[in-house]
Coordinates of C-alpha atoms in Angstrom, one line a residue:
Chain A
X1 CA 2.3 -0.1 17.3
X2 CA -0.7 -2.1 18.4
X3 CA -2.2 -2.2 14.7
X4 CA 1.3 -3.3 13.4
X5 CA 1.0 -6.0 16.5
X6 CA -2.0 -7.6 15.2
X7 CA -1.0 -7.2 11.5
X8 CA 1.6 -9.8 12.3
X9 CA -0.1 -12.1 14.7
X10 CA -2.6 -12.4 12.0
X11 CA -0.6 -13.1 9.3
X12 CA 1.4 -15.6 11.8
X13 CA -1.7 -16.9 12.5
X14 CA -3.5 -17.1 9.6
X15 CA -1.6 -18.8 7.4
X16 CA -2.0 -22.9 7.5
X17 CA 2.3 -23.5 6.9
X18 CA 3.2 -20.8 9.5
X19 CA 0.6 -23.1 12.1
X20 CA 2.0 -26.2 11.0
X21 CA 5.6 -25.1 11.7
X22 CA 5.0 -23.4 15.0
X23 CA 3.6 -26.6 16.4
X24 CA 5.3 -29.4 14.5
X25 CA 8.7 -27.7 14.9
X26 CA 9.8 -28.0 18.7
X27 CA 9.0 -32.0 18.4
X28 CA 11.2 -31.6 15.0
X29 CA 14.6 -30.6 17.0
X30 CA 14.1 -32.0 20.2
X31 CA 13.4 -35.8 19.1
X32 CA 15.0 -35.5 16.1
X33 CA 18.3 -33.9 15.6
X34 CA 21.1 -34.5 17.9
X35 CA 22.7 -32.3 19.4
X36 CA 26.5 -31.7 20.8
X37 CA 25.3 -29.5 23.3
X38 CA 21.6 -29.9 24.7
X39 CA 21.2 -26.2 25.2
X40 CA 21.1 -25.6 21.2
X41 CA 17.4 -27.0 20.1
X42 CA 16.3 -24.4 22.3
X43 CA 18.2 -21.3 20.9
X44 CA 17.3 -22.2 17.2
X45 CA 13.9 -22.8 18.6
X46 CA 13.7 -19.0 20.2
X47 CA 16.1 -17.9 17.1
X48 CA 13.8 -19.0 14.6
X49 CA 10.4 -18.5 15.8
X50 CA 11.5 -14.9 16.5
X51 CA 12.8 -14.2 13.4
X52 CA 9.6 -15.9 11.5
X53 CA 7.4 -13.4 13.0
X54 CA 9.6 -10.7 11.7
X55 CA 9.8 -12.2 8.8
X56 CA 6.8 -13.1 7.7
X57 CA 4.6 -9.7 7.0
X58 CA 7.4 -8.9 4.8
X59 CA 6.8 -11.7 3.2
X60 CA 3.4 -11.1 2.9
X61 CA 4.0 -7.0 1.4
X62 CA 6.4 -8.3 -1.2
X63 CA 3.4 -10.8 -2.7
X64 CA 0.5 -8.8 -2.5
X65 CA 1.9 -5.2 -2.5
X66 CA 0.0 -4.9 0.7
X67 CA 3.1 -2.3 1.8
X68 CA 0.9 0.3 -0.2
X69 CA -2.1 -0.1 1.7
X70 CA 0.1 0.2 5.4
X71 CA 1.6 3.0 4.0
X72 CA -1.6 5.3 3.1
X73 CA -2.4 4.5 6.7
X74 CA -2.3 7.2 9.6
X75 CA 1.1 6.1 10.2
X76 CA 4.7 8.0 9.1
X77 CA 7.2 5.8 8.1
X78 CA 9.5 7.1 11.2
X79 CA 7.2 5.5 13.2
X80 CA 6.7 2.1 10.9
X81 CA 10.4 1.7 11.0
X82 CA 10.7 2.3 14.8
X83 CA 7.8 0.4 16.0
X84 CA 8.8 -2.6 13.7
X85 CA 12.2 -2.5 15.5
X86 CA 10.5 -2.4 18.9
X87 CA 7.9 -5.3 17.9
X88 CA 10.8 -7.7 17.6
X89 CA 11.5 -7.9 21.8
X90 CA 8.1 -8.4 21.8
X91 CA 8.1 -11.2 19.4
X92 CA 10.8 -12.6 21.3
X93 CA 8.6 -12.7 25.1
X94 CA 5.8 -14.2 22.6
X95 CA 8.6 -16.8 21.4
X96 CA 9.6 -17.6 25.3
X97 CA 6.1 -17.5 26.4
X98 CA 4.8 -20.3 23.8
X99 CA 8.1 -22.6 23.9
X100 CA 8.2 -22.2 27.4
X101 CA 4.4 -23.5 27.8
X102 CA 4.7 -26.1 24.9
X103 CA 8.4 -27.3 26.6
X104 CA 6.5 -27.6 29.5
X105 CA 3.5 -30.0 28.3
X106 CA 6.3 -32.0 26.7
X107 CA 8.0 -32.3 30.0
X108 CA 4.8 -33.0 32.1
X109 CA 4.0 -36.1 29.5
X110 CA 7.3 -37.0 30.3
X111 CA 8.4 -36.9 26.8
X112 CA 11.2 -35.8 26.7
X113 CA 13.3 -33.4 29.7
X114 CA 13.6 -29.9 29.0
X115 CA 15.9 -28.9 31.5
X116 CA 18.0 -26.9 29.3
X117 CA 15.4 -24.7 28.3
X118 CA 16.8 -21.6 30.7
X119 CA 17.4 -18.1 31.4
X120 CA 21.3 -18.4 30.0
X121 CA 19.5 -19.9 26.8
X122 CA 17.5 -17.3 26.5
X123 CA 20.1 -14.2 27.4
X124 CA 22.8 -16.2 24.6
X125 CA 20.0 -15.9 21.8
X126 CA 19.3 -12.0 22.1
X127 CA 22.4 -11.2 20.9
X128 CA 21.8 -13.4 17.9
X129 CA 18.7 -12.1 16.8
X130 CA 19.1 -8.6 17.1
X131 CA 22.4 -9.1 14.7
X132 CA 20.2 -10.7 12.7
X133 CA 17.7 -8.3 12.1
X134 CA 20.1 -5.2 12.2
X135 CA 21.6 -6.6 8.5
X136 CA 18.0 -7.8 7.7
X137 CA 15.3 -4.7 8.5
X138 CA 17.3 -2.1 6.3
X139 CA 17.2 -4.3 3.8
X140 CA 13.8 -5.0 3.8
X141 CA 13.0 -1.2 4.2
X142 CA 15.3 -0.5 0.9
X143 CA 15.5 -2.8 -1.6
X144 CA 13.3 -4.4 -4.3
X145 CA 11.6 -7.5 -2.7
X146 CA 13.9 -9.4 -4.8
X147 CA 16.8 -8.3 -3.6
X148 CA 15.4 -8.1 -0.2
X149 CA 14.6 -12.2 -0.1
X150 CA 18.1 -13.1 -1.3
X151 CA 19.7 -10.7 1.8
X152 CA 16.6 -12.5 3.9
X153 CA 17.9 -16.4 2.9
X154 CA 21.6 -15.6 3.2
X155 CA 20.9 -14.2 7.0
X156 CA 18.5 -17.1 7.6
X157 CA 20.9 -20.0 6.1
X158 CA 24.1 -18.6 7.4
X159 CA 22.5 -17.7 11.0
X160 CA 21.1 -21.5 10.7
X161 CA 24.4 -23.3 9.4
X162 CA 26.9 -21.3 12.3
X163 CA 24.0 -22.7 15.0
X164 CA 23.7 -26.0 13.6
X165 CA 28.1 -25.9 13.3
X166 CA 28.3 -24.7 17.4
X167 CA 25.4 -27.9 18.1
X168 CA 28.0 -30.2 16.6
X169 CA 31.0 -29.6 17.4
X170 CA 30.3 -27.3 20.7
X171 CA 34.2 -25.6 21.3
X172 CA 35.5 -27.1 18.0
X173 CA 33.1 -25.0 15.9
X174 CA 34.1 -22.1 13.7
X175 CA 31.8 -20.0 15.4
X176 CA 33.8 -20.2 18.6
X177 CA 37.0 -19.1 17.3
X178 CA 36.0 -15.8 16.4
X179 CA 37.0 -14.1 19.3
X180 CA 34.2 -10.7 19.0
X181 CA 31.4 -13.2 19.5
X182 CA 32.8 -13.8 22.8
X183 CA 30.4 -13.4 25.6
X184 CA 31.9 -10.4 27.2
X185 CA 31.7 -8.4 23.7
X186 CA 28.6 -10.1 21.7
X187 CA 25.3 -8.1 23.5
X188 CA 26.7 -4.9 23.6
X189 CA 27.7 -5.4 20.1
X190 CA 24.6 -6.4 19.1
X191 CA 23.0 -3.5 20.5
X192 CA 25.1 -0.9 19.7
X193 CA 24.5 -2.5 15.2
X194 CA 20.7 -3.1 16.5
X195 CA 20.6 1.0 17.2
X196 CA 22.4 1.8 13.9
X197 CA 20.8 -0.5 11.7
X198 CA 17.3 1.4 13.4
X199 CA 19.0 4.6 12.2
X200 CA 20.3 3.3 8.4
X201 CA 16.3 1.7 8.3
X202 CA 14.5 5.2 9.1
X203 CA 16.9 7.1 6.4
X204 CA 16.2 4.5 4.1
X205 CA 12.7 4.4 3.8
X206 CA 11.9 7.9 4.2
X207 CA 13.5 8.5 0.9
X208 CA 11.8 5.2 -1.0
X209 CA 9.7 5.2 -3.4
X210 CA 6.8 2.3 -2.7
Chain B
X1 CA -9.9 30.0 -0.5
X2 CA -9.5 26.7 1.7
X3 CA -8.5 24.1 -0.5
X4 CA -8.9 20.2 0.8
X5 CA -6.5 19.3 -1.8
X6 CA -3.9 21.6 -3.6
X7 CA -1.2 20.3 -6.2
X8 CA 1.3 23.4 -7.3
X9 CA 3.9 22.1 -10.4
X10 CA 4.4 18.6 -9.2
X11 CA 7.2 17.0 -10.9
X12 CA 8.1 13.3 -10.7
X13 CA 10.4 11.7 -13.3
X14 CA 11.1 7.9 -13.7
X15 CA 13.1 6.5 -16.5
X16 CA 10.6 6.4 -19.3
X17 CA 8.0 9.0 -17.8
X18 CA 7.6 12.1 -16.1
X19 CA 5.2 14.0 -14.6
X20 CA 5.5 17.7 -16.0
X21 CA 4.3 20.8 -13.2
X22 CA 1.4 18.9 -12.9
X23 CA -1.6 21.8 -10.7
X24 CA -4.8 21.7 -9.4
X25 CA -7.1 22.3 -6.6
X26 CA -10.0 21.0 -5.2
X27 CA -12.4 23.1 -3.0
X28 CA -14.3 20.7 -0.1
X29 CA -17.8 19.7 -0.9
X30 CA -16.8 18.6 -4.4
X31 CA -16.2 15.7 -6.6
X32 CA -13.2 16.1 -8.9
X33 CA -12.9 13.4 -11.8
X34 CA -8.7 12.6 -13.0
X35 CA -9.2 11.5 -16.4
X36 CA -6.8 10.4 -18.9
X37 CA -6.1 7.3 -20.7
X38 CA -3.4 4.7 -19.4
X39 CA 0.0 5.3 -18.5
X40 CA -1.1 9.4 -18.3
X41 CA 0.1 9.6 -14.8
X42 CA -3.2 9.3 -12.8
X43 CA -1.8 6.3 -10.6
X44 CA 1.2 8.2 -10.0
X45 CA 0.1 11.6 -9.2
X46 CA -2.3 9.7 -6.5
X47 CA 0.6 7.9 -5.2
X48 CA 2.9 11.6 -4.9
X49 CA -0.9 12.8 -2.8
X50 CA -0.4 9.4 -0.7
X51 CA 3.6 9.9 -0.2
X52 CA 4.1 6.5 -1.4
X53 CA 6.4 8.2 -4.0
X54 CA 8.5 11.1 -2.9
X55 CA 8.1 14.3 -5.2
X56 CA 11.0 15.4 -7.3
X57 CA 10.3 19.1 -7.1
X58 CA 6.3 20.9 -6.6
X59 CA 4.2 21.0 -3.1
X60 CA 1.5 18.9 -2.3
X61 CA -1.0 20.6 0.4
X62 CA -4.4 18.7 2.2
X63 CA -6.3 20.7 4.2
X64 CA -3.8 23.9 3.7
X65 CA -1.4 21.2 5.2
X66 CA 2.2 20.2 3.8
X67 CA 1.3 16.8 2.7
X68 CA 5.1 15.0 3.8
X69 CA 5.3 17.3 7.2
X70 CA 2.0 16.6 8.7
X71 CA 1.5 13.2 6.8
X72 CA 0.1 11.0 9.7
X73 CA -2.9 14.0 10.5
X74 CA -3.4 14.4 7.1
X75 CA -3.8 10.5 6.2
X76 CA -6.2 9.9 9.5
X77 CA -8.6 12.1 7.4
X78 CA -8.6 10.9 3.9
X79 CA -9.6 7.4 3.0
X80 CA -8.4 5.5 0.4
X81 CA -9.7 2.8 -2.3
X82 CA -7.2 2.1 -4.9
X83 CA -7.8 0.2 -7.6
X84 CA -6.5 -3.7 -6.5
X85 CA -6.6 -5.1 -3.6
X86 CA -3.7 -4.8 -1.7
X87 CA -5.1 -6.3 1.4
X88 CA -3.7 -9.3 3.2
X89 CA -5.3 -12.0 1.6
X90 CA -5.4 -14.5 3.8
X91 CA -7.1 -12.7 6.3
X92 CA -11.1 -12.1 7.1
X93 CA -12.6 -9.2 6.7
X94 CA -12.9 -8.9 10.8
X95 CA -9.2 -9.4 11.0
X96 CA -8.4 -6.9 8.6
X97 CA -10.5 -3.9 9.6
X98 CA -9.8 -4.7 13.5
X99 CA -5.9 -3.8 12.1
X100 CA -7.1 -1.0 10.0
X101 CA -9.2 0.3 12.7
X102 CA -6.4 0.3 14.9
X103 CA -4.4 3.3 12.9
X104 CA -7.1 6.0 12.7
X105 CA -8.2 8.1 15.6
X106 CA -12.0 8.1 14.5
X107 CA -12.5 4.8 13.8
X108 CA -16.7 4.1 13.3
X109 CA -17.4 0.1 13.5
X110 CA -21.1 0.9 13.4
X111 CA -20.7 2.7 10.3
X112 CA -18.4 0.1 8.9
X113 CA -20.7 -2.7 10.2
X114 CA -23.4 -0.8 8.1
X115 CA -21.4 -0.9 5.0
X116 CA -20.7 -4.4 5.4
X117 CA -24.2 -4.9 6.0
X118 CA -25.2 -3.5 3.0
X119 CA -23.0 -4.3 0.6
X120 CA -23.7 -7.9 2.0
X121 CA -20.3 -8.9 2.9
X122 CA -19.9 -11.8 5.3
X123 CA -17.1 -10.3 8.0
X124 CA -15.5 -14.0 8.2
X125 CA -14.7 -14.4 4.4
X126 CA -11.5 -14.5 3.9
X127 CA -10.2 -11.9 1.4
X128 CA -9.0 -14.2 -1.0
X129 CA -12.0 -15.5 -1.4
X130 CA -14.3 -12.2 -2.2
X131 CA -15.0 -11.8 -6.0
X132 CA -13.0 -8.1 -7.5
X133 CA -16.4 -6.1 -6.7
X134 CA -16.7 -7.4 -3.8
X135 CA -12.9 -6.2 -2.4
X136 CA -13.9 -3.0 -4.2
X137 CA -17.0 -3.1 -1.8
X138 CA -14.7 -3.9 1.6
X139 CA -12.2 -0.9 0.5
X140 CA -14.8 1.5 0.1
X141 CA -16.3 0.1 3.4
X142 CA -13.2 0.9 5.5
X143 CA -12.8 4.1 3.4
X144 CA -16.1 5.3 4.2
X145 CA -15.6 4.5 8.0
X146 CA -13.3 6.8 10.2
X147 CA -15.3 10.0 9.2
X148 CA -12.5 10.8 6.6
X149 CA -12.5 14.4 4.6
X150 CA -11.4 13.5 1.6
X151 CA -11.8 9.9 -0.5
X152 CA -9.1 9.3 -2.7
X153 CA -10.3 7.0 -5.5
X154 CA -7.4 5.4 -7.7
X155 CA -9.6 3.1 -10.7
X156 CA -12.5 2.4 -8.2
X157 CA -14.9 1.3 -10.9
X158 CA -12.7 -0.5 -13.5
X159 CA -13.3 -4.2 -14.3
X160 CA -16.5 -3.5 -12.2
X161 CA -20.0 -4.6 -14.0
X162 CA -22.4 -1.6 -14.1
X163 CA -24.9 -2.6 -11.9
X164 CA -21.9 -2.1 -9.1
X165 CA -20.5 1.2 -10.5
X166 CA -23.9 2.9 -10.1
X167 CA -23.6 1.7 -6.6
X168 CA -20.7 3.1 -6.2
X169 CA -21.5 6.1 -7.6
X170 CA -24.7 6.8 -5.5
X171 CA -22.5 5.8 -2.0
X172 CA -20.2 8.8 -3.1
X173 CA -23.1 11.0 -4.3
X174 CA -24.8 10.4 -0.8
X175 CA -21.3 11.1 1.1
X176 CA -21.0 14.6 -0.6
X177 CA -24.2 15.9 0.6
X178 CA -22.1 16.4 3.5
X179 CA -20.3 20.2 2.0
X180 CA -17.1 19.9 4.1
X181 CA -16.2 16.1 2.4
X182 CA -14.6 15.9 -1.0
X183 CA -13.6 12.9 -3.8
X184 CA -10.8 12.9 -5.6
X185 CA -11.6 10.1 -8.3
X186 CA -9.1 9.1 -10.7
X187 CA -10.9 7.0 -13.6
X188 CA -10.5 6.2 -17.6
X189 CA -14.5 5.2 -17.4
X190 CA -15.9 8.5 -18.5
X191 CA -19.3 8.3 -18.5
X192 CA -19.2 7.7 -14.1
X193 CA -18.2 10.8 -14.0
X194 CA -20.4 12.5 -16.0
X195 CA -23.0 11.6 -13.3
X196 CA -21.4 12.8 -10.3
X197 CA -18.0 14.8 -10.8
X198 CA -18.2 19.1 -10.4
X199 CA -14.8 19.2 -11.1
X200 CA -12.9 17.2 -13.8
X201 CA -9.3 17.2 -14.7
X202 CA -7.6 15.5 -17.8
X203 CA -3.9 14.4 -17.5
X204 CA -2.4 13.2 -20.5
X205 CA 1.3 12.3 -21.3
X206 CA 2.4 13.0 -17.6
X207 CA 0.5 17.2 -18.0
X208 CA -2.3 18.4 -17.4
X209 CA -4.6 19.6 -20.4
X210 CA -7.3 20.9 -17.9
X211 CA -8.7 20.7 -14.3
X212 CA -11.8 22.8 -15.1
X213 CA -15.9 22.6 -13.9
X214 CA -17.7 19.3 -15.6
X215 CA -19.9 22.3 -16.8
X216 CA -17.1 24.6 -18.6
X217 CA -15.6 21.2 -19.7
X218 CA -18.9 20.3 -21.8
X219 CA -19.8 24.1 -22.5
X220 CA -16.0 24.5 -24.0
X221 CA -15.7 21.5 -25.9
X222 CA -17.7 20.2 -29.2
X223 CA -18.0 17.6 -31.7
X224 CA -17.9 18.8 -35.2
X225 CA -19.5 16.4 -38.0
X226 CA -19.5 17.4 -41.8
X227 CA -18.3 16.2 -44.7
X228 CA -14.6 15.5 -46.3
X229 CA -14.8 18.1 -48.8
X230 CA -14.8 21.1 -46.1
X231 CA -11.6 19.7 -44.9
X232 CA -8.2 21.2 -46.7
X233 CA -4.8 21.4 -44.8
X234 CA -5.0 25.0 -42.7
X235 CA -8.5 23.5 -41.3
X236 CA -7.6 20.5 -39.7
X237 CA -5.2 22.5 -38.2
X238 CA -8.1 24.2 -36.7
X239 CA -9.0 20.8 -34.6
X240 CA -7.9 19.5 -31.3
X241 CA -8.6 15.8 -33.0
X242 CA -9.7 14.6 -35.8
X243 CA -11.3 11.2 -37.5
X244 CA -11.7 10.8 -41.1
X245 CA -13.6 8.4 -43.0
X246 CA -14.5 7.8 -46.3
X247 CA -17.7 9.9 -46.3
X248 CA -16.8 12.3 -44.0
X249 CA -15.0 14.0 -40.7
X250 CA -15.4 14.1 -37.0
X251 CA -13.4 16.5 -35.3
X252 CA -13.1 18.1 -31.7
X253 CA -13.0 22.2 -31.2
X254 CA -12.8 23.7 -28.4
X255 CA -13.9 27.0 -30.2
X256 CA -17.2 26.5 -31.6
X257 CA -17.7 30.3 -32.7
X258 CA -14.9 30.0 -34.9
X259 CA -16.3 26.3 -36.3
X260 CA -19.1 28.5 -36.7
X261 CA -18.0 30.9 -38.5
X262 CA -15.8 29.0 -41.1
X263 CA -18.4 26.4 -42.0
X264 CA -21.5 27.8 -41.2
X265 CA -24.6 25.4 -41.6
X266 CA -22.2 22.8 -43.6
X267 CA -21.2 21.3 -40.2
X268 CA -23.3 19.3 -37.6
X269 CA -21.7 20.4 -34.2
X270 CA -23.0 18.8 -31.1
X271 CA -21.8 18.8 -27.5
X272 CA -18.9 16.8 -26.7
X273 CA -18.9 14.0 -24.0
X274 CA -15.7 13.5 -21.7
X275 CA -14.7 10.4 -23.7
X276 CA -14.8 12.4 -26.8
X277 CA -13.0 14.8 -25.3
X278 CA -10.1 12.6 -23.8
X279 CA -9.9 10.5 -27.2
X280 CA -10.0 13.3 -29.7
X281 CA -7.2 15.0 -27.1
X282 CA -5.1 11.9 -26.9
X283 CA -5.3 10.6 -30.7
X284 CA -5.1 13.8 -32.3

């Protein structure tokens, strides 16, 4: 799990547009787009950092192939699934950790208050993200990269466009009429697809051909 | 006999190709060459060995060990150079082998830092940036590096000038001094293996034509030279391949006693190299 670790904070870190993004995109939301509710820049913020760190070494396999190399290493593809599942809670403390200190610069400047960033912020995006990734990972581990991208921008833009829908209009939104994604319902919901989808991902790749 | 590598009737089929009962074995403290031309089934066959493709009916053993049920032991002990790079290439050298290094158990940086040191590679060049031989250099370099049993080469030396190959080739001579290592070398450039393989094996059309000793190979096969005249229809019959020209024939035998014997001193017949075997074999 520790190679697979580094493998992505490498690529994360390595790549000039990935650095750019990370630092240019908290300033982006919070001084830029207005929000309905003030809470929201900060759950796309922890939404989408986490989900560009999933995101990206698959990114990364599908243009240079690099999936054959990982896969002649000492490593089953059990365990590549699993530990790829697991990776993502950690990719979410690394999200908090990093807004959380960057938030907090901005706030000592006096910038900008960052009151809102908080612990019911950050419980409302797990849910999210795991749902997320449950329709994304087996995709990933299954299709053709092609096919994979096009599941990976309809996740991305819809998950973006129902956030961006609940920052506008806050109780008048689509998104909080449909009465599963209630907060009662949503995490173990989300957990129960996250476990499944875990499942679906380990069938599926076992049985590819790379 | 312990085999490091054993392939019993391996069958893969894909639309437009298939892999027919494919066998062979390699003992440890050899060098086996996989010839045969593109599109044989080399890449493929390596690629069933690696589990990247999964097998449609045959066993794969390495080291007496199912190849799918004990695939994380059995891959900590082979290393792998395949013939692109399929590195992350915007990482350095140092950021790629500290991930590689990670997954195996007897990861040597000293040894690794040796390879780097002599094949001159600077550890903070990006990957991107390192010319085709030089990548070649940094996969053999983490190959080479966690004590592995058994190299498995896919194309190592294609696209590679010759001062390189010879390199190459006298890295994997010097790692088979040790008698319980062995290199599985897949190649279409003959003439490398000529120099260093004990074992070869020729794939062609998705089957195996032989996986014999580089010595039977070379003892067993022969180039026939002589003029058109000898030729009528029942004797080119006689030929594995065969080349005419205007002034005369070229043909491959793989029974020079019976050449021998039908053409007596009318023929020239001389000892076949392994491209003449693989063209003659694959022409016709």
């Amino acid at each position: 799990m520790i190679g697979l670790l580094k493998r992505d904070l490498h690529l994360i870190i390595s790549d000039k547009k990935n650095r750019f993004f990370f630092l240019l995109y908290i300033p982006f939301l919070l001084l830029i787009v207005e929000s309905y509710d003030q809470k929201w820049p900060y759950f796309i913020i922890l939404y989408t950092y986490t989900y560009l760190i999933a995101i990206t070494p698959f990114s990364y396999d599908m243009t240079y192939k690099t999936s054959y190399m990982m896969s002649s290493l000492p490593i089953s593809r059990k365990e590549m699934v699993l530990y790829k599942y697991l990776l993502t809670f950690i990719y979410f403390v690394i999200t908090v950790v990093y807004a959380g200190v960057y938030l907090w610069i901005i706030n000592t400047l006096g910038i900008t208050t960052v009151d809102y960033f908080n612990l019911e912020v950050i419980k409302a995006v797990i849910p999210v993200i795991l749902i997320s990734i449950s329709f994304l990972y087996p995709a990933y581990f299954r299709f053709e990269p092609k096919i994979a991208q096009i599941v990976h921008m309809i996740i991305f833009i819809s998950s973006f466009v129902a956030m961006m829908n609940v920052a506008n209009l806050g109780e008048n939104s689509l998104v909080s009429h449909i009465k599963f994604l209630s907060d009662n319902y949503i995490l173990p919901i989300s957990i129960v697809l996250y476990i499944l989808s875990l499942l679906l991902s380990m069938k599926l790749y076992e049985t590819r051909d790379l | 006999m312990d085999y490091i590598l054993e392939v019993n009737n391996l069958r893969k089929e894909f639309k437009k190709f298939a892999l027919k009962d494919i066998s062979f074995k390699l003992e440890p403290g050899y060098i086996m060459g996989f010839i045969g031309p593109n599109g044989a089934g080399k890449s493929t066959t390596i690629k069933l060995i690696m589990n990247l493709l999964k097998l449609d009916g045959g066993e794969i053993k390495v080291f007496g060990l199912d190849h799918k049920k004990h695939e994380k032991e059995i891959k900590d002990r082979i290393g792998f150079v395949y013939d692109e790079n399929y590195y992350y290439e915007d990482l350095t050298i140092k950021q790629m082998k500290n991930i590689v290094a990670s997954f195996y158990s007897k990861w040597d940086d000293a040894t690794f830092n040796d390879y780097i040191e002599q094949f001159d590679l600077d550890p903070k060049s990006k990957i991107k940036t390192l010319s085709k031989g030089m990548k070649m250099k940094f996969s053999l370099a983490v190959a080479l590096s966690h004590n592995a049993d058994l190299i498995i080469m896919d194309e190592p030396t294609s696209g590679l000038d010759p001062v390189f190959r010879r390199e190459i080739l006298d890295i994997l001579y010097n790692v088979i001094q040790d008698e319980t290592k062995s290199i599985f070398f897949s190649t279409h450039i003959t003439t490398d293996l000529e120099k260093i393989a004990d074992y070869i094996t020729f794939i062609n059309k998705g089957s195996i034509v032989f996986s014999e000793t580089k010595d039977e190979v070379l003892e067993n096969y022969s180039v026939v030279k002589g003029g058109i005249d000898l030729l009528d229809r029942d004797i080119r019959k006689e030929f594995i391949g065969l080349k005419e020209t205007n002034v005369g024939f070229e043909a491959l035998t793989n029974n020079k006693d019976k050449v021998k014997r039908l053409f007596g001193e009318e023929v020239l017949i001389e000892r076949a190299t392994l491209e003449d075997i693989m063209f003659y074999t694959v022409r016709g």
